[in-house]
CSV table of C-alpha atoms (C1' of nucleotides) in Angstrom, one decimal:
chain,number,residue,atom,x,y,z
A,1,MET,CA,-7.2,5.3,30.6
A,2,SER,CA,-6.7,1.6,29.9
A,3,ASN,CA,-3.6,1.3,27.9
A,4,TYR,CA,-1.7,4.1,29.5
A,5,ARG,CA,1.2,2.0,30.6
A,6,THR,CA,2.7,1.9,27.2
A,7,ILE,CA,4.0,5.3,28.1
A,8,SER,CA,4.9,6.1,31.7
A,9,LEU,CA,2.6,8.3,33.8
A,10,ASP,CA,5.4,10.7,34.5
A,11,HIS,CA,5.5,11.3,30.7
A,12,TYR,CA,1.8,12.3,30.7
A,13,ALA,CA,2.3,14.4,33.8
A,14,THR,CA,5.0,16.4,32.0
A,15,ILE,CA,2.4,16.9,29.1
A,16,PHE,CA,-0.3,18.0,31.4
A,17,LYS,CA,2.1,20.3,33.3
A,18,ALA,CA,2.9,22.0,30.0
A,19,LEU,CA,-0.8,22.6,29.3
A,20,SER,CA,-1.6,23.6,33.0
A,21,ASN,CA,-0.5,27.2,32.5
A,22,PRO,CA,-3.2,29.5,31.0
A,23,HIS,CA,-0.7,31.2,28.7
A,24,ARG,CA,0.8,27.9,27.5
A,25,LEU,CA,-2.7,26.6,26.9
A,26,GLN,CA,-3.5,29.6,24.9
A,27,ILE,CA,-0.4,29.1,22.8
A,28,PHE,CA,-1.3,25.6,22.2
A,29,ASN,CA,-4.9,26.6,21.4
A,30,ILE,CA,-3.8,29.2,18.8
A,31,LEU,CA,-1.4,26.7,17.2
A,32,THR,CA,-4.1,23.9,16.8
A,33,GLY,CA,-6.3,26.5,15.1
A,34,CYS,CA,-3.6,28.1,13.0
A,35,CYS,CA,-2.0,25.4,10.9
A,36,GLU,CA,-2.7,22.0,9.5
A,37,PRO,CA,-1.3,19.8,12.2
A,38,GLY,CA,2.3,18.5,11.3
A,39,THR,CA,2.8,21.4,8.9
A,40,LEU,CA,4.4,24.8,9.4
A,41,CYS,CA,2.4,27.9,8.1
A,42,SER,CA,4.2,29.7,5.6
A,43,THR,CA,4.4,33.4,6.1
A,44,ASP,CA,2.6,34.4,3.0
A,45,GLU,CA,-0.5,32.6,4.1
A,46,MET,CA,-3.2,34.4,6.0
A,47,MET,CA,-2.4,32.6,9.3
A,48,SER,CA,1.1,32.2,10.4
A,49,CYS,CA,2.5,31.0,13.7
A,50,CYS,CA,5.9,32.6,14.1
A,51,VAL,CA,6.8,33.6,17.6
A,52,GLY,CA,6.1,37.3,16.9
A,53,ASP,CA,2.6,36.6,15.9
A,54,LEU,CA,2.0,34.7,19.2
A,55,ASP,CA,3.6,37.6,21.0
A,56,SER,CA,1.1,40.1,19.7
A,57,GLN,CA,-1.7,37.9,20.9
A,58,LEU,CA,-0.5,37.2,24.5
A,59,ASN,CA,0.2,40.3,26.6
A,60,ILE,CA,3.4,39.0,28.0
A,61,ALA,CA,7.0,39.9,27.7
A,62,SER,CA,8.7,38.1,24.7
A,63,SER,CA,11.1,36.5,27.1
A,64,THR,CA,8.3,35.0,29.0
A,65,LEU,CA,6.8,33.7,25.7
A,66,SER,CA,10.2,32.2,24.7
A,67,HIS,CA,10.3,30.5,28.0
A,68,HIS,CA,6.7,29.0,27.5
A,69,LEU,CA,7.5,27.9,24.1
A,70,LYS,CA,10.5,26.0,25.4
A,71,GLU,CA,8.3,24.2,27.9
A,72,LEU,CA,5.8,23.2,25.3
A,73,HIS,CA,8.6,22.0,23.1
A,74,HIS,CA,10.2,20.0,25.9
A,75,ALA,CA,6.9,18.4,26.7
A,76,GLY,CA,6.8,17.3,22.9
A,77,LEU,CA,3.7,19.3,22.3
A,78,ILE,CA,5.0,21.7,19.6
A,79,GLU,CA,7.8,21.8,17.0
A,80,MET,CA,9.9,24.9,16.2
A,81,GLN,CA,11.7,25.7,13.0
A,82,ARG,CA,13.8,28.7,12.1
A,83,ASN,CA,12.8,30.3,8.8
A,84,GLY,CA,15.1,33.4,8.2
A,85,LYS,CA,14.7,35.9,11.1
A,86,GLN,CA,11.5,34.2,12.2
A,87,VAL,CA,10.9,30.9,14.2
A,88,LEU,CA,7.8,29.1,13.1
A,89,CYS,CA,5.8,27.1,15.6
A,90,SER,CA,3.5,24.2,15.0
A,91,ILE,CA,1.7,21.5,17.0
A,92,ASN,CA,3.3,18.1,17.1
A,93,PRO,CA,0.5,15.9,16.0
A,94,ALA,CA,2.0,12.7,17.5
A,95,THR,CA,1.9,13.9,21.0
A,96,LEU,CA,-1.6,15.3,20.4
A,97,ALA,CA,-2.8,11.9,19.2
A,98,GLU,CA,-1.0,10.2,22.2
A,99,VAL,CA,-3.1,12.3,24.7
A,100,ALA,CA,-6.3,12.0,22.7
A,101,ALA,CA,-5.9,8.1,22.8
A,102,LEU,CA,-5.3,8.3,26.5
A,103,PHE,CA,-8.6,10.0,27.2
A,104,SER,CA,-10.7,8.3,24.6
A,105,SER,CA,-9.6,4.9,26.0
A,106,ALA,CA,-10.5,6.0,29.4
A,107,ARG,CA,-13.9,7.1,28.1
A,108,THR,CA,-14.6,3.8,26.5
A,109,THR,CA,-14.4,2.3,29.9
A,110,GLN,CA,-17.7,4.0,30.7
A,111,ASN,CA,-21.2,2.5,30.2
B,1,MET,CA,-9.4,21.5,19.9
B,2,SER,CA,-12.1,23.2,17.8
B,3,ASN,CA,-15.2,23.6,20.0
B,4,TYR,CA,-13.1,24.5,23.1
B,5,ARG,CA,-14.7,27.9,23.7
B,6,THR,CA,-17.9,26.4,25.1
B,7,ILE,CA,-15.8,26.1,28.2
B,8,SER,CA,-13.1,28.6,29.0
B,9,LEU,CA,-9.5,27.7,28.4
B,10,ASP,CA,-8.8,28.5,32.2
B,11,HIS,CA,-11.2,25.8,33.1
B,12,TYR,CA,-9.1,23.3,31.1
B,13,ALA,CA,-6.0,24.7,32.5
B,14,THR,CA,-7.3,24.0,36.0
B,15,ILE,CA,-8.0,20.3,35.0
B,16,PHE,CA,-4.5,19.9,33.4
B,17,LYS,CA,-3.0,21.5,36.5
B,18,ALA,CA,-4.6,18.9,38.7
B,19,LEU,CA,-3.3,16.1,36.4
B,20,SER,CA,0.1,17.6,36.1
B,21,ASN,CA,1.4,16.2,39.4
B,22,PRO,CA,2.7,12.7,39.2
B,23,HIS,CA,1.0,11.6,42.5
B,24,ARG,CA,-2.3,13.1,41.5
B,25,LEU,CA,-2.1,11.5,38.1
B,26,GLN,CA,-1.4,8.3,39.9
B,27,ILE,CA,-4.4,8.7,42.0
B,28,PHE,CA,-6.5,9.5,38.9
B,29,ASN,CA,-5.1,6.4,37.2
B,30,ILE,CA,-6.0,4.1,40.1
B,31,LEU,CA,-9.5,5.5,40.2
B,32,THR,CA,-10.1,5.1,36.4
B,33,GLY,CA,-9.2,1.4,36.7
B,34,CYS,CA,-10.9,0.7,40.1
B,35,CYS,CA,-14.6,1.5,39.7
B,36,GLU,CA,-17.1,1.8,36.9
B,37,PRO,CA,-17.1,5.5,36.2
B,38,GLY,CA,-19.7,7.3,38.0
B,39,THR,CA,-20.1,4.7,40.7
B,40,LEU,CA,-18.4,4.3,44.1
B,41,CYS,CA,-16.9,1.0,44.9
B,42,SER,CA,-18.5,-0.7,47.8
B,43,THR,CA,-16.0,-2.0,50.2
B,44,ASP,CA,-17.0,-5.6,50.0
B,45,GLU,CA,-15.9,-5.8,46.4
B,46,MET,CA,-12.5,-6.8,45.3
B,47,MET,CA,-11.5,-3.3,44.3
B,48,SER,CA,-12.3,-0.4,46.6
B,49,CYS,CA,-11.2,3.2,46.4
B,50,CYS,CA,-11.3,4.6,49.8
B,51,VAL,CA,-8.7,7.1,50.8
B,52,GLY,CA,-6.8,4.5,52.9
B,53,ASP,CA,-6.5,2.2,49.9
B,54,LEU,CA,-5.0,5.0,47.9
B,55,ASP,CA,-2.8,5.8,50.9
B,56,SER,CA,-1.3,2.3,51.0
B,57,GLN,CA,-0.4,2.5,47.2
B,58,LEU,CA,1.2,6.0,47.3
B,59,ASN,CA,4.3,6.4,49.6
B,60,ILE,CA,3.3,9.9,50.8
B,61,ALA,CA,1.9,11.2,54.1
B,62,SER,CA,-1.8,10.9,54.4
B,63,SER,CA,-2.1,14.7,54.9
B,64,THR,CA,-0.3,15.1,51.5
B,65,LEU,CA,-2.8,12.6,50.0
B,66,SER,CA,-5.7,14.5,51.4
B,67,HIS,CA,-4.3,17.7,49.9
B,68,HIS,CA,-4.0,16.1,46.5
B,69,LEU,CA,-7.5,14.6,46.7
B,70,LYS,CA,-8.9,18.1,47.3
B,71,GLU,CA,-7.2,19.4,44.3
B,72,LEU,CA,-8.5,16.7,42.2
B,73,HIS,CA,-11.9,17.3,43.6
B,74,HIS,CA,-11.8,21.1,43.1
B,75,ALA,CA,-10.8,20.5,39.5
B,76,GLY,CA,-14.0,18.4,39.1
B,77,LEU,CA,-12.1,15.3,38.3
B,78,ILE,CA,-13.2,13.1,41.3
B,79,GLU,CA,-16.1,12.8,43.6
B,80,MET,CA,-15.9,12.0,47.2
B,81,GLN,CA,-18.5,10.5,49.5
B,82,ARG,CA,-18.3,9.5,53.1
B,83,ASN,CA,-19.4,5.9,53.9
B,84,GLY,CA,-19.1,5.4,57.7
B,85,LYS,CA,-15.5,5.9,58.8
B,86,GLN,CA,-14.3,5.8,55.2
B,87,VAL,CA,-14.3,8.2,52.4
B,88,LEU,CA,-15.0,6.7,48.9
B,89,CYS,CA,-13.4,8.2,45.9
B,90,SER,CA,-14.5,7.9,42.2
B,91,ILE,CA,-13.8,9.4,38.9
B,92,ASN,CA,-16.3,12.2,37.7
B,93,PRO,CA,-17.2,10.8,34.3
B,94,ALA,CA,-18.6,14.2,33.1
B,95,THR,CA,-15.2,15.9,33.4
B,96,LEU,CA,-13.5,12.9,31.9
B,97,ALA,CA,-15.7,13.1,28.9
B,98,GLU,CA,-15.1,16.9,28.6
B,99,VAL,CA,-11.4,16.4,28.3
B,100,ALA,CA,-11.7,13.4,25.9
B,101,ALA,CA,-14.0,15.6,23.8
B,102,LEU,CA,-11.4,18.4,23.7
B,103,PHE,CA,-8.7,16.2,22.4
B,104,SER,CA,-10.7,14.0,20.1
B,105,SER,CA,-12.0,17.2,18.3
B,106,ALA,CA,-8.4,18.5,18.0
B,107,ARG,CA,-7.5,15.2,16.5
B,108,THR,CA,-10.3,15.2,13.9
B,109,THR,CA,-8.8,18.4,12.7
B,110,GLN,CA,-5.8,16.3,11.4
B,111,ASN,CA,-5.5,14.9,8.0
C,1,DT,C1',-18.2,7.3,77.6
C,2,DC,C1',-13.8,5.9,76.1
C,3,DT,C1',-11.0,4.2,72.6
C,4,DA,C1',-9.6,3.1,68.2
C,5,DT,C1',-9.7,4.0,63.3
C,6,DA,C1',-10.1,7.1,59.1
C,7,DG,C1',-9.4,11.4,57.2
C,8,DT,C1',-8.7,16.5,57.2
C,9,DT,C1',-6.7,21.0,58.5
C,10,DC,C1',-2.8,23.8,60.0
C,11,DG,C1',1.7,25.8,60.1
C,12,DA,C1',6.2,25.7,58.4
C,13,DC,C1',9.8,24.8,55.2
C,14,DA,C1',12.0,23.8,50.8
C,15,DT,C1',11.6,23.7,46.1
C,16,DG,C1',9.6,25.2,41.6
C,17,DT,C1',7.3,28.5,38.6
C,18,DT,C1',6.0,32.8,36.4
C,19,DT,C1',7.4,37.0,35.2
C,20,DC,C1',10.2,40.9,33.9
C,21,DG,C1',14.0,43.8,31.8
C,22,DA,C1',18.6,43.9,30.2
C,23,DA,C1',22.0,41.8,27.7
C,24,DT,C1',22.9,38.5,24.0
C,25,DT,C1',22.6,35.8,19.7
C,26,DG,C1',21.1,35.0,14.9
C,27,DT,C1',19.6,36.6,10.5
C,28,DA,C1',18.8,39.7,6.6
C,29,DA,C1',19.1,44.1,4.3
C,30,DT,C1',21.5,48.5,3.5
D,1,DA,C1',30.5,46.7,8.4
D,2,DT,C1',26.5,48.6,10.2
D,3,DT,C1',21.9,48.6,11.3
D,4,DA,C1',17.5,46.7,12.2
D,5,DC,C1',14.6,43.0,13.4
D,6,DA,C1',13.4,38.4,15.6
D,7,DA,C1',13.9,35.7,19.3
D,8,DT,C1',16.6,33.6,23.3
D,9,DT,C1',19.3,33.6,27.6
D,10,DC,C1',20.3,35.3,32.1
D,11,DG,C1',19.5,36.9,36.8
D,12,DA,C1',16.4,38.5,40.1
D,13,DA,C1',12.0,39.1,42.5
D,14,DA,C1',7.4,37.5,43.7
D,15,DC,C1',4.5,33.9,44.1
D,16,DA,C1',2.8,29.1,44.1
D,17,DT,C1',3.3,24.2,45.2
D,18,DG,C1',4.6,19.7,47.5
D,19,DT,C1',5.7,17.9,51.5
D,20,DC,C1',5.7,16.6,56.3
D,21,DG,C1',4.3,16.0,61.4
D,22,DA,C1',1.3,17.5,64.8
D,23,DA,C1',-3.1,18.6,66.1
D,24,DC,C1',-7.8,18.1,65.0
D,25,DT,C1',-12.6,16.2,63.5
D,26,DA,C1',-15.8,12.5,62.5
D,27,DT,C1',-17.6,7.9,62.9
D,28,DA,C1',-18.1,3.2,64.9
D,29,DG,C1',-17.7,-0.2,68.4
D,30,DA,C1',-16.6,-1.9,73.2
DNA sequence: TCTATAGTTCGACATGTTTCGAATTGTAAT
DNA sequence: ATTACAATTCGAAACATGTCGAACTATAGA
């Protein structure tokens, strides 16, 4: 956690807040495993990440899912893109790398 | 985020929740910069991490600080140890490494 | 033992979050 | 146009969180 000041702590707090909810973390988790980061799954592939697919894995009302996706998007963790009737979701690799860098720099401080 | 299932998602959600509050993240930040991880600052060194030192940097009531420290501790992010009248705080390096591993494994999924 | 210092616990209040169902918007196909 | 499907927005209810001041506990020193 040494070069954290390039980005404000509040920014990181926003990211952690987005990941602090079990349902949102589950969405994030599904998304990291679903697509090549930075790409959107096309629907004709085995794994797709449209909102409906998430819905079927998450035992919550679709309005609740929509709310959580908005939070993840506002935190910069995911990207969303309409494709016909569906909206495809994917991880934003830049934010992922940002957080990874935060913690790996903290870890190098050890030893 | 590939080998996440060794520890439950809820466990990570708890950690992220602890870090999602700006004051708690600030405490965590101070602590990562203060002491060698896994050690407690002794009071005769330049940088100490007793509750009072945090208090003087954080513009919140000491009861609020106490509450936040408890949350960080329950999430496994910090350790606390009484030393006379003071309580010394330090980062728990194991949890830090756990989260670092989570994100660095997610990052290797890229490219 | 009395006093001062360091932290914590408690109760209360204001604010924020999660969740749902109903209504709405956007898109494609009939 | 009408219908069907996919997803979002809205309003309300239940619940959780952050904050404070006051009261309390713990330790050390006079």
